[in-house]
Coordinates of C-alpha atoms and ligand atoms in Angstrom, one line a residue:
M1 CA 117.4 101.3 123.4
N2 CA 115.7 104.6 124.3
K3 CA 116.0 104.7 128.1
K4 CA 115.2 108.5 128.3
K5 CA 112.0 108.1 126.4
M6 CA 111.0 105.1 128.5
Q7 CA 111.7 107.0 131.7
A8 CA 109.7 110.0 130.5
I9 CA 106.7 107.7 129.7
L10 CA 107.0 106.0 133.1
D11 CA 107.1 109.4 134.8
K12 CA 103.9 110.4 133.0
I13 CA 102.2 107.1 133.9
K14 CA 103.0 107.7 137.6
E15 CA 101.7 111.2 137.4
Y16 CA 98.2 110.3 136.2
N17 CA 95.4 108.6 138.1
R18 CA 93.5 107.7 134.9
I19 CA 95.1 106.2 131.9
I20 CA 93.4 105.2 128.6
L21 CA 95.0 102.9 126.1
F22 CA 94.3 102.9 122.4
R23 CA 95.6 101.0 119.3
H24 CA 95.0 100.9 115.6
S25 CA 91.7 99.8 114.0
R26 CA 91.5 96.4 112.3
P27 CA 93.7 95.1 115.1
D28 CA 96.3 92.5 114.6
G29 CA 98.2 90.4 117.2
D30 CA 100.7 93.2 117.9
A31 CA 98.0 95.9 118.4
I32 CA 96.1 93.7 120.8
G33 CA 99.2 92.1 122.4
S34 CA 100.9 95.4 123.1
T35 CA 97.8 97.2 124.5
K36 CA 96.6 94.3 126.6
G37 CA 100.1 93.6 127.7
L38 CA 100.8 97.1 128.9
Y39 CA 97.2 97.4 130.4
T40 CA 97.7 94.2 132.5
I41 CA 101.2 95.4 133.7
L42 CA 99.8 98.8 134.7
K43 CA 96.8 97.3 136.4
L44 CA 99.0 94.9 138.4
T45 CA 101.5 97.6 139.3
Y46 CA 99.1 100.4 140.1
P47 CA 95.9 98.8 141.5
K48 CA 94.6 102.2 142.6
K49 CA 94.8 103.9 139.2
E50 CA 92.0 103.7 136.7
I51 CA 93.3 102.0 133.6
Y52 CA 91.0 101.5 130.6
L53 CA 91.3 99.9 127.2
Q54 CA 89.0 101.8 124.9
N55 CA 88.7 100.8 121.2
S56 CA 85.8 100.6 118.8
D57 CA 86.6 97.6 116.7
F58 CA 87.7 94.1 117.5
S59 CA 89.1 90.9 116.0
D60 CA 87.3 87.6 115.9
Y61 CA 90.4 85.7 115.0
L62 CA 92.1 87.1 118.2
S63 CA 89.1 86.8 120.4
F64 CA 90.9 84.1 122.4
L65 CA 92.9 86.9 123.9
G66 CA 89.7 88.2 125.6
G67 CA 87.8 91.5 125.4
E68 CA 88.4 95.1 126.3
D69 CA 86.6 97.6 128.6
S70 CA 83.1 98.8 127.9
P71 CA 83.0 102.4 126.7
I72 CA 83.5 104.9 129.6
P73 CA 81.7 108.3 129.8
E74 CA 83.3 110.9 127.6
E75 CA 83.9 113.3 130.5
L76 CA 86.5 110.8 131.9
Y77 CA 88.8 111.5 129.1
S78 CA 89.6 115.1 129.9
D79 CA 91.9 114.4 132.9
A80 CA 93.3 111.2 131.5
L81 CA 96.7 110.3 130.0
G82 CA 96.1 108.6 126.6
I83 CA 98.7 106.1 125.4
V84 CA 98.4 105.0 121.7
L85 CA 100.2 101.8 120.7
D86 CA 101.3 100.4 117.4
T87 CA 99.6 103.2 115.4
A88 CA 101.6 105.3 112.9
T89 CA 98.9 107.9 112.0
A90 CA 96.1 109.5 114.0
A91 CA 93.6 108.5 111.3
R92 CA 94.1 104.8 112.2
I93 CA 93.5 105.1 116.0
S94 CA 90.5 102.8 116.7
N95 CA 88.8 105.2 119.1
R96 CA 88.2 108.8 117.8
K97 CA 87.8 110.1 121.4
Y98 CA 91.6 109.7 121.9
S99 CA 91.9 113.5 121.2
L100 CA 89.9 114.3 124.3
C101 CA 92.7 113.1 126.6
R102 CA 94.6 115.7 128.5
E103 CA 97.9 114.4 127.3
L104 CA 98.9 111.8 124.7
I105 CA 101.8 109.4 124.3
K106 CA 102.6 107.4 121.2
I107 CA 104.5 104.1 121.4
D108 CA 105.1 102.6 117.9
H109 CA 107.5 100.7 115.7
H110 CA 106.1 101.7 112.3
I111 CA 108.0 104.0 109.9
P112 CA 107.0 107.4 111.3
I113 CA 104.7 109.2 108.8
E114 CA 103.0 111.5 111.2
S115 CA 103.6 112.9 114.6
Y116 CA 100.4 113.2 116.7
A117 CA 101.4 113.2 120.3
P118 CA 103.7 115.5 122.4
T119 CA 105.6 112.4 123.8
E120 CA 106.5 109.9 121.2
W121 CA 108.7 106.8 121.5
V122 CA 109.1 105.3 118.1
E123 CA 111.7 102.7 117.2
E124 CA 111.1 101.5 113.6
E125 CA 113.8 98.8 113.9
R126 CA 111.8 96.9 116.5
S127 CA 110.1 93.8 115.2
S128 CA 106.9 94.6 117.1
C129 CA 105.4 97.2 119.4
S130 CA 105.0 94.3 121.8
E131 CA 108.8 94.0 121.8
M132 CA 108.9 97.6 123.0
I133 CA 106.5 96.9 125.8
A134 CA 108.7 93.9 126.8
A135 CA 111.7 96.3 126.8
F136 CA 109.7 98.8 128.8
Y137 CA 109.0 96.2 131.4
D138 CA 112.5 94.8 131.4
S139 CA 114.1 98.2 131.9
N140 CA 111.8 99.0 134.8
R141 CA 111.6 95.7 136.6
G142 CA 112.2 97.5 139.9
E143 CA 108.9 99.4 139.4
L144 CA 106.7 97.3 137.1
K145 CA 104.9 94.0 137.8
I146 CA 104.1 91.3 135.3
N147 CA 102.3 88.0 135.3
T148 CA 101.7 85.1 132.9
E149 CA 98.7 86.8 131.4
A150 CA 100.5 90.0 130.5
A151 CA 103.5 88.0 129.2
T152 CA 101.2 85.9 127.0
Y153 CA 99.7 89.0 125.3
I154 CA 103.2 90.5 124.7
Y155 CA 104.6 87.2 123.4
C156 CA 101.6 86.8 121.1
G157 CA 102.3 90.3 119.6
M158 CA 106.0 89.4 119.2
V159 CA 105.4 86.1 117.4
T160 CA 102.7 87.3 115.1
D161 CA 104.3 90.6 114.0
S162 CA 107.7 89.0 113.4
G163 CA 106.3 86.1 111.3
R164 CA 107.2 83.7 114.1
F165 CA 110.6 85.4 114.5
R166 CA 111.4 85.1 110.8
F167 CA 111.4 88.7 109.6
R168 CA 114.6 90.7 109.2
D169 CA 114.0 93.1 112.1
V170 CA 114.2 90.2 114.5
S171 CA 117.4 90.9 116.5
S172 CA 119.2 89.2 119.4
E173 CA 117.4 91.7 121.6
T174 CA 114.1 90.5 120.3
M175 CA 115.0 86.9 121.2
R176 CA 116.3 88.0 124.6
L177 CA 113.1 89.8 125.4
A178 CA 111.0 86.9 124.1
G179 CA 113.0 84.8 126.6
V180 CA 112.1 87.2 129.4
M181 CA 108.4 86.8 128.5
L182 CA 108.7 83.0 128.2
S183 CA 110.2 82.8 131.7
C184 CA 106.8 84.1 133.0
G185 CA 105.3 80.7 132.2
I186 CA 103.4 81.1 128.9
D187 CA 101.4 78.1 127.6
T188 CA 102.8 78.1 124.1
D189 CA 100.9 75.0 123.0
R190 CA 97.6 76.7 123.6
L191 CA 98.8 80.0 122.1
F192 CA 99.9 78.4 118.9
A193 CA 96.8 76.2 118.6
N194 CA 94.7 79.4 118.9
L195 CA 96.8 81.1 116.2
Y196 CA 97.0 78.2 113.7
L197 CA 93.8 76.2 113.8
K198 CA 91.3 77.0 111.0
D199 CA 87.8 76.0 110.2
F200 CA 87.3 73.4 107.4
N201 CA 85.7 76.1 105.2
N202 CA 88.9 78.0 105.3
F203 CA 90.8 75.1 103.8
K204 CA 88.3 74.9 101.0
F205 CA 88.7 78.6 100.3
E206 CA 92.5 78.3 100.3
A207 CA 92.3 75.6 97.7
Y208 CA 90.1 77.8 95.5
A209 CA 92.3 80.9 96.1
H210 CA 95.4 79.0 95.0
G211 CA 93.6 78.5 91.7
K212 CA 92.6 82.2 91.4
M213 CA 95.9 83.9 92.3
K214 CA 97.8 85.6 89.4
L215 CA 101.4 86.4 88.6
T216 CA 102.5 89.5 86.6
E217 CA 105.4 89.5 84.1
N218 CA 108.0 90.5 86.7
G219 CA 106.6 88.2 89.4
V220 CA 104.1 90.1 91.5
A221 CA 101.6 87.6 92.9
Y222 CA 98.1 88.9 93.6
L223 CA 94.7 87.8 94.5
F224 CA 91.3 89.6 94.4
V225 CA 88.9 88.3 97.0
S226 CA 85.5 89.5 95.9
R227 CA 82.5 89.8 98.2
K228 CA 80.9 87.0 96.2
M229 CA 83.8 84.7 97.0
Q230 CA 83.7 85.7 100.7
K231 CA 80.0 84.9 100.8
K232 CA 80.4 81.5 99.0
F233 CA 82.9 80.3 101.6
G234 CA 81.3 82.0 104.6
L235 CA 84.4 84.1 105.2
S236 CA 84.7 86.9 107.7
G237 CA 86.7 90.0 106.5
E238 CA 89.6 88.7 108.6
D239 CA 89.5 85.3 107.0
A240 CA 89.6 86.9 103.6
S241 CA 92.4 89.2 104.6
A242 CA 94.5 86.3 105.8
S243 CA 94.8 85.1 102.2
V244 CA 97.8 87.4 101.7
S245 CA 99.9 84.7 103.4
L246 CA 98.9 82.1 100.8
M247 CA 101.3 83.8 98.4
D248 CA 104.3 84.4 100.7
S249 CA 106.6 81.6 99.4
I250 CA 106.5 81.7 95.6
R251 CA 110.1 81.7 94.3
G252 CA 110.9 84.9 92.4
S253 CA 107.7 86.6 93.5
L254 CA 109.2 89.2 95.8
I255 CA 106.0 91.2 96.1
W256 CA 102.6 89.7 96.8
I257 CA 99.3 91.5 97.3
A258 CA 95.8 90.6 98.5
F259 CA 92.9 92.8 97.5
I260 CA 89.9 92.3 99.8
E261 CA 86.6 93.7 98.6
C262 CA 84.8 95.3 101.6
D263 CA 81.1 95.8 102.3
D264 CA 81.2 99.5 101.4
G265 CA 82.7 98.7 98.0
S266 CA 86.2 99.8 98.8
I267 CA 89.1 97.4 98.4
R268 CA 91.5 96.7 101.2
V269 CA 95.1 96.2 100.0
R270 CA 97.6 94.1 101.9
L271 CA 101.1 94.3 100.4
R272 CA 104.0 92.0 101.4
S273 CA 107.5 91.7 100.1
R274 CA 110.9 90.1 100.4
F275 CA 113.9 92.4 99.9
V276 CA 111.9 95.1 98.0
T277 CA 110.5 98.1 99.9
V278 CA 106.8 98.5 99.3
N279 CA 105.6 101.1 101.9
S280 CA 106.1 104.0 99.6
L281 CA 103.9 102.3 97.0
A282 CA 101.3 101.9 99.7
E283 CA 101.6 105.5 100.7
R284 CA 100.6 106.5 97.1
Y285 CA 97.2 104.7 97.8
S286 CA 96.3 106.2 101.1
G287 CA 98.3 103.7 103.1
G288 CA 101.6 103.0 104.7
G289 CA 103.3 100.5 107.0
H290 CA 106.7 98.8 107.0
A291 CA 109.3 98.3 104.3
C292 CA 108.1 94.7 103.7
A293 CA 104.5 94.8 105.1
A294 CA 102.2 97.6 104.2
G295 CA 98.5 98.3 103.7
A296 CA 96.4 100.6 101.5
T297 CA 93.0 101.2 100.0
V298 CA 91.8 101.3 96.4
H299 CA 88.3 102.1 95.2
S300 CA 87.8 100.3 91.9
I301 CA 89.1 97.4 89.8
A302 CA 90.8 100.0 87.6
E303 CA 92.7 101.4 90.5
M304 CA 93.6 97.9 91.7
K305 CA 95.1 97.2 88.2
K306 CA 97.1 100.4 88.4
L307 CA 98.6 99.5 91.7
V308 CA 99.5 96.0 90.4
S309 CA 101.1 97.5 87.4
E310 CA 103.1 99.9 89.6
A311 CA 104.2 97.0 91.8
D312 CA 105.2 95.1 88.7
K313 CA 107.3 98.0 87.5
L314 CA 108.9 98.4 91.0
L315 CA 109.8 94.7 91.0
G316 CA 111.2 94.7 87.5
E317 CA 113.4 97.7 88.4
Y318 CA 114.5 95.9 91.6
K319 CA 115.4 92.7 89.8
R320 CA 117.4 94.5 87.2
A321 CA 119.4 96.5 89.7
N322 CA 120.0 93.8 92.3
E323 CA 121.4 90.3 92.6
G324 CA 120.9 87.4 95.0
W325 CA 117.1 87.8 95.5
L326 CA 115.0 84.7 95.8
Ligands
AMP401 P1 98.0 95.0 107.1 O1 98.2 94.5 105.7 O2 96.7 95.6 107.3 O3 98.4 93.9 108.1 O4 99.1 96.1 107.3 C1 100.5 95.9 107.2 C2 101.2 97.0 107.9 O5 100.9 98.3 107.3 C3 100.7 97.1 109.4 O6 101.8 97.4 110.2 C4 99.8 98.2 109.4 O7 99.8 98.9 110.6 C5 100.3 99.1 108.2 N1 99.1 99.7 107.5 C6 98.1 99.1 107.0 N2 97.2 100.0 106.4 C7 97.7 101.2 106.6 C8 97.3 102.5 106.3 N3 96.2 102.8 105.6 N4 98.1 103.6 106.7 C9 99.2 103.3 107.3 N5 99.7 102.1 107.7 C10 99.0 101.1 107.3

């Protein structure tokens, strides 16, 4: 645990009267959970400070977690402390005005590709950025206040980013901190209903997608979700993107990839893996992420095929050099 970094961040928070929180674009449960969790803790603890959540894109799937603040005037940024959560690179920060802040802090658990803030607290072995916020609260209980709402945001980020506490970066510390959050009285029935329930159309799409997914020679499973398919089943971009998890339990398929065609013609790539490291493959296609969960972008079917063939080669090499994979 990085006590010194946490102390430096707490000192900065105390120093500023205005604090603006940011996260990555196309937010997931962790991006929203960590920002809204920290936001709520800071608002409770420092009612006299101005605390804002300022981002430019939102998630329908996670709308049950509530909204963010309306845009504030640009001039308010110049004497504010900016805190960016769960975002490895400056290009992925949801609000481009982050650079107007007087000072910037980065809190993140992704593999560090780029340094963009003078104060950075990065722990890539953490299962989520929300876990870091839980640790930040837990280490500063004498100073910081929490309530059920803040704990629910943080817990939501912890469960979603760890695959419901399944992924390998889940540690005894993750579970201890999850316990600290649970002791704040979270309604887990409601939270999991919000996370799991789907519309009937989504089930129909899933049945169709199972028929469309393909497997390469070495076992890379992949699925191309065209705009036509998305229209046919009335899917949002988020619904279409969720299809990556349909391929997550095929025996011997250690890498699985969803390609989502976007409105601008580009293709969003969501890479997932067991045992094999895929973030360096993602980095070759303007992406990045974690060893076993990464994202990228391609711009044509030909480029998609090239990525699939590189993933197939990577998996073939991995299988030849290693034993015990499933
Ligand atoms: P996703 O498939 O979008 O859920 O992304 C999986 C992981 O990779 C997340 O932790 C993302 O933050 C990260 N990621 C996705 N796209 C990019 C990108 N273009 N550059 C860097 N990291 C990314």
